[in-house]
Amino acid sequence: MLSLFMVFLVFGSLLPLVHDMQVRLELKKERLAAYETLHEAAKTIASTGSAEGQRSVNGILYSWQAEGHCVEYVDFQGEHVRLCIE
């Protein structure tokens, strides 16, 4: 009985922690792809003069605009995210 309690205690505390870590890692990956998109946008603006564009990474569509140097996307949780360079 005690060993069963210990198993439930360990898994009951570790599984939520692991899930939270996976969610944070996925959000960081998406943020990294957004900043890479801004970098690619800067190169595109310099070479072609485009004012806006899109890039798809792992099924997520990143839209960028030259004005304001911003990128917008919908993350894996369905939330709208807008990142801008200051």
mmCIF file with all atom_site columns, C-alpha atoms in Angstrom:
data_model
loop_
_atom_site.group_PDB
_atom_site.id
_atom_site.type_symbol
_atom_site.label_atom_id
_atom_site.label_alt_id
_atom_site.label_comp_id
_atom_site.label_asym_id
_atom_site.label_entity_id
_atom_site.label_seq_id
_atom_site.pdbx_PDB_ins_code
_atom_site.Cartn_x
_atom_site.Cartn_y
_atom_site.Cartn_z
_atom_site.occupancy
_atom_site.B_iso_or_equiv
_atom_site.pdbx_formal_charge
_atom_site.auth_seq_id
_atom_site.auth_comp_id
_atom_site.auth_asym_id
_atom_site.auth_atom_id
_atom_site.pdbx_PDB_model_num
ATOM 1  C CA . MET A 1 1  ? 0.000  0.000  0.000   1.00 0.00 ? 1  MET A CA 1
ATOM 2  C CA . LEU A 1 2  ? 2.806  2.388  0.884   1.00 0.00 ? 2  LEU A CA 1
ATOM 3  C CA . SER A 1 3  ? 4.683  1.643  -2.343  1.00 0.00 ? 3  SER A CA 1
ATOM 4  C CA . LEU A 1 4  ? 1.519  2.303  -4.355  1.00 0.00 ? 4  LEU A CA 1
ATOM 5  C CA . PHE A 1 5  ? 1.139  5.629  -2.572  1.00 0.00 ? 5  PHE A CA 1
ATOM 6  C CA . MET A 1 6  ? 4.767  6.489  -3.397  1.00 0.00 ? 6  MET A CA 1
ATOM 7  C CA . VAL A 1 7  ? 4.228  5.661  -7.083  1.00 0.00 ? 7  VAL A CA 1
ATOM 8  C CA . PHE A 1 8  ? 1.161  7.899  -7.224  1.00 0.00 ? 8  PHE A CA 1
ATOM 9  C CA . LEU A 1 9  ? 3.021  10.655 -5.395  1.00 0.00 ? 9  LEU A CA 1
ATOM 10 C CA . VAL A 1 10 ? 6.002  10.542 -7.747  1.00 0.00 ? 10 VAL A CA 1
ATOM 11 C CA . PHE A 1 11 ? 3.969  10.386 -10.953 1.00 0.00 ? 11 PHE A CA 1
ATOM 12 C CA . GLY A 1 12 ? 1.392  12.846 -9.667  1.00 0.00 ? 12 GLY A CA 1
ATOM 13 C CA . SER A 1 13 ? 4.062  15.470 -9.129  1.00 0.00 ? 13 SER A CA 1
ATOM 14 C CA . LEU A 1 14 ? 6.419  14.730 -12.032 1.00 0.00 ? 14 LEU A CA 1
ATOM 15 C CA . LEU A 1 15 ? 3.942  14.451 -14.902 1.00 0.00 ? 15 LEU A CA 1
ATOM 16 C CA . PRO A 1 16 ? 2.538  17.982 -14.535 1.00 0.00 ? 16 PRO A CA 1
ATOM 17 C CA . LEU A 1 17 ? 6.087  19.324 -14.270 1.00 0.00 ? 17 LEU A CA 1
ATOM 18 C CA . VAL A 1 18 ? 7.183  17.519 -17.443 1.00 0.00 ? 18 VAL A CA 1
ATOM 19 C CA . HIS A 1 19 ? 4.077  18.709 -19.301 1.00 0.00 ? 19 HIS A CA 1
ATOM 20 C CA . ASP A 1 20 ? 4.721  22.313 -18.251 1.00 0.00 ? 20 ASP A CA 1
ATOM 21 C CA . MET A 1 21 ? 8.335  22.049 -19.402 1.00 0.00 ? 21 MET A CA 1
ATOM 22 C CA . GLN A 1 22 ? 7.229  20.688 -22.802 1.00 0.00 ? 22 GLN A CA 1
ATOM 23 C CA . VAL A 1 23 ? 4.760  23.546 -23.267 1.00 0.00 ? 23 VAL A CA 1
ATOM 24 C CA . ARG A 1 24 ? 7.414  26.140 -22.410 1.00 0.00 ? 24 ARG A CA 1
ATOM 25 C CA . LEU A 1 25 ? 9.897  24.500 -24.787 1.00 0.00 ? 25 LEU A CA 1
ATOM 26 C CA . GLU A 1 26 ? 7.379  24.538 -27.648 1.00 0.00 ? 26 GLU A CA 1
ATOM 27 C CA . LEU A 1 27 ? 6.619  28.220 -27.035 1.00 0.00 ? 27 LEU A CA 1
ATOM 28 C CA . LYS A 1 28 ? 10.343 29.019 -27.070 1.00 0.00 ? 28 LYS A CA 1
ATOM 29 C CA . LYS A 1 29 ? 10.794 27.118 -30.345 1.00 0.00 ? 29 LYS A CA 1
ATOM 30 C CA . GLU A 1 30 ? 7.988  29.115 -31.921 1.00 0.00 ? 30 GLU A CA 1
ATOM 31 C CA . ARG A 1 31 ? 9.466  32.373 -30.634 1.00 0.00 ? 31 ARG A CA 1
ATOM 32 C CA . LEU A 1 32 ? 12.846 31.416 -32.086 1.00 0.00 ? 32 LEU A CA 1
ATOM 33 C CA . ALA A 1 33 ? 11.243 30.722 -35.469 1.00 0.00 ? 33 ALA A CA 1
ATOM 34 C CA . ALA A 1 34 ? 9.541  34.133 -35.267 1.00 0.00 ? 34 ALA A CA 1
ATOM 35 C CA . TYR A 1 35 ? 12.862 35.890 -34.714 1.00 0.00 ? 35 TYR A CA 1
ATOM 36 C CA . GLU A 1 36 ? 14.432 33.880 -37.537 1.00 0.00 ? 36 GLU A CA 1
ATOM 37 C CA . THR A 1 37 ? 11.546 35.053 -39.717 1.00 0.00 ? 37 THR A CA 1
ATOM 38 C CA . LEU A 1 38 ? 12.348 38.653 -38.801 1.00 0.00 ? 38 LEU A CA 1
ATOM 39 C CA . HIS A 1 39 ? 15.963 38.048 -39.789 1.00 0.00 ? 39 HIS A CA 1
ATOM 40 C CA . GLU A 1 40 ? 14.921 36.550 -43.124 1.00 0.00 ? 40 GLU A CA 1
ATOM 41 C CA . ALA A 1 41 ? 12.514 39.462 -43.606 1.00 0.00 ? 41 ALA A CA 1
ATOM 42 C CA . ALA A 1 42 ? 15.333 41.964 -43.111 1.00 0.00 ? 42 ALA A CA 1
ATOM 43 C CA . LYS A 1 43 ? 17.391 40.217 -45.779 1.00 0.00 ? 43 LYS A CA 1
ATOM 44 C CA . THR A 1 44 ? 14.388 40.148 -48.137 1.00 0.00 ? 44 THR A CA 1
ATOM 45 C CA . ILE A 1 45 ? 13.663 43.835 -47.551 1.00 0.00 ? 45 ILE A CA 1
ATOM 46 C CA . ALA A 1 46 ? 17.276 44.725 -48.292 1.00 0.00 ? 46 ALA A CA 1
ATOM 47 C CA . SER A 1 47 ? 17.451 42.645 -51.463 1.00 0.00 ? 47 SER A CA 1
ATOM 48 C CA . THR A 1 48 ? 13.995 43.049 -53.029 1.00 0.00 ? 48 THR A CA 1
ATOM 49 C CA . GLY A 1 49 ? 12.373 45.920 -51.164 1.00 0.00 ? 49 GLY A CA 1
ATOM 50 C CA . SER A 1 50 ? 9.304  43.861 -50.224 1.00 0.00 ? 50 SER A CA 1
ATOM 51 C CA . ALA A 1 51 ? 7.091  45.406 -47.552 1.00 0.00 ? 51 ALA A CA 1
ATOM 52 C CA . GLU A 1 52 ? 5.527  42.201 -46.248 1.00 0.00 ? 52 GLU A CA 1
ATOM 53 C CA . GLY A 1 53 ? 5.655  38.450 -46.548 1.00 0.00 ? 53 GLY A CA 1
ATOM 54 C CA . GLN A 1 54 ? 4.983  35.079 -44.979 1.00 0.00 ? 54 GLN A CA 1
ATOM 55 C CA . ARG A 1 55 ? 6.972  32.063 -43.906 1.00 0.00 ? 55 ARG A CA 1
ATOM 56 C CA . SER A 1 56 ? 5.757  28.657 -42.753 1.00 0.00 ? 56 SER A CA 1
ATOM 57 C CA . VAL A 1 57 ? 7.707  26.682 -40.156 1.00 0.00 ? 57 VAL A CA 1
ATOM 58 C CA . ASN A 1 58 ? 6.420  23.367 -38.767 1.00 0.00 ? 58 ASN A CA 1
ATOM 59 C CA . GLY A 1 59 ? 2.876  24.151 -39.843 1.00 0.00 ? 59 GLY A CA 1
ATOM 60 C CA . ILE A 1 60 ? 2.789  27.630 -38.286 1.00 0.00 ? 60 ILE A CA 1
ATOM 61 C CA . LEU A 1 61 ? 2.439  30.611 -40.606 1.00 0.00 ? 61 LEU A CA 1
ATOM 62 C CA . TYR A 1 62 ? 4.567  33.627 -39.655 1.00 0.00 ? 62 TYR A CA 1
ATOM 63 C CA . SER A 1 63 ? 3.546  36.904 -41.322 1.00 0.00 ? 63 SER A CA 1
ATOM 64 C CA . TRP A 1 64 ? 5.952  39.832 -41.317 1.00 0.00 ? 64 TRP A CA 1
ATOM 65 C CA . GLN A 1 65 ? 5.707  43.518 -42.161 1.00 0.00 ? 65 GLN A CA 1
ATOM 66 C CA . ALA A 1 66 ? 8.522  45.932 -42.917 1.00 0.00 ? 66 ALA A CA 1
ATOM 67 C CA . GLU A 1 67 ? 6.702  48.808 -41.227 1.00 0.00 ? 67 GLU A CA 1
ATOM 68 C CA . GLY A 1 68 ? 7.294  48.391 -37.505 1.00 0.00 ? 68 GLY A CA 1
ATOM 69 C CA . HIS A 1 69 ? 9.498  45.333 -38.080 1.00 0.00 ? 69 HIS A CA 1
ATOM 70 C CA . CYS A 1 70 ? 6.895  42.942 -36.666 1.00 0.00 ? 70 CYS A CA 1
ATOM 71 C CA . VAL A 1 71 ? 5.980  39.308 -37.114 1.00 0.00 ? 71 VAL A CA 1
ATOM 72 C CA . GLU A 1 72 ? 2.600  37.792 -36.249 1.00 0.00 ? 72 GLU A CA 1
ATOM 73 C CA . TYR A 1 73 ? 1.584  34.171 -35.793 1.00 0.00 ? 73 TYR A CA 1
ATOM 74 C CA . VAL A 1 74 ? -0.852 31.905 -33.976 1.00 0.00 ? 74 VAL A CA 1
ATOM 75 C CA . ASP A 1 75 ? 0.947  29.616 -31.538 1.00 0.00 ? 75 ASP A CA 1
ATOM 76 C CA . PHE A 1 76 ? 0.190  25.946 -30.938 1.00 0.00 ? 76 PHE A CA 1
ATOM 77 C CA . GLN A 1 77 ? -2.233 26.886 -28.146 1.00 0.00 ? 77 GLN A CA 1
ATOM 78 C CA . GLY A 1 78 ? -4.276 29.042 -30.547 1.00 0.00 ? 78 GLY A CA 1
ATOM 79 C CA . GLU A 1 79 ? -3.168 32.389 -29.134 1.00 0.00 ? 79 GLU A CA 1
ATOM 80 C CA . HIS A 1 80 ? -2.342 35.287 -31.477 1.00 0.00 ? 80 HIS A CA 1
ATOM 81 C CA . VAL A 1 81 ? 1.252  36.501 -30.938 1.00 0.00 ? 81 VAL A CA 1
ATOM 82 C CA . ARG A 1 82 ? 2.870  39.688 -32.277 1.00 0.00 ? 82 ARG A CA 1
ATOM 83 C CA . LEU A 1 83 ? 6.613  40.266 -31.871 1.00 0.00 ? 83 LEU A CA 1
ATOM 84 C CA . CYS A 1 84 ? 8.271  43.533 -32.849 1.00 0.00 ? 84 CYS A CA 1
ATOM 85 C CA . ILE A 1 85 ? 11.870 44.677 -32.852 1.00 0.00 ? 85 ILE A CA 1
ATOM 86 C CA . GLU A 1 86 ? 12.362 47.755 -30.695 1.00 0.00 ? 86 GLU A CA 1
#
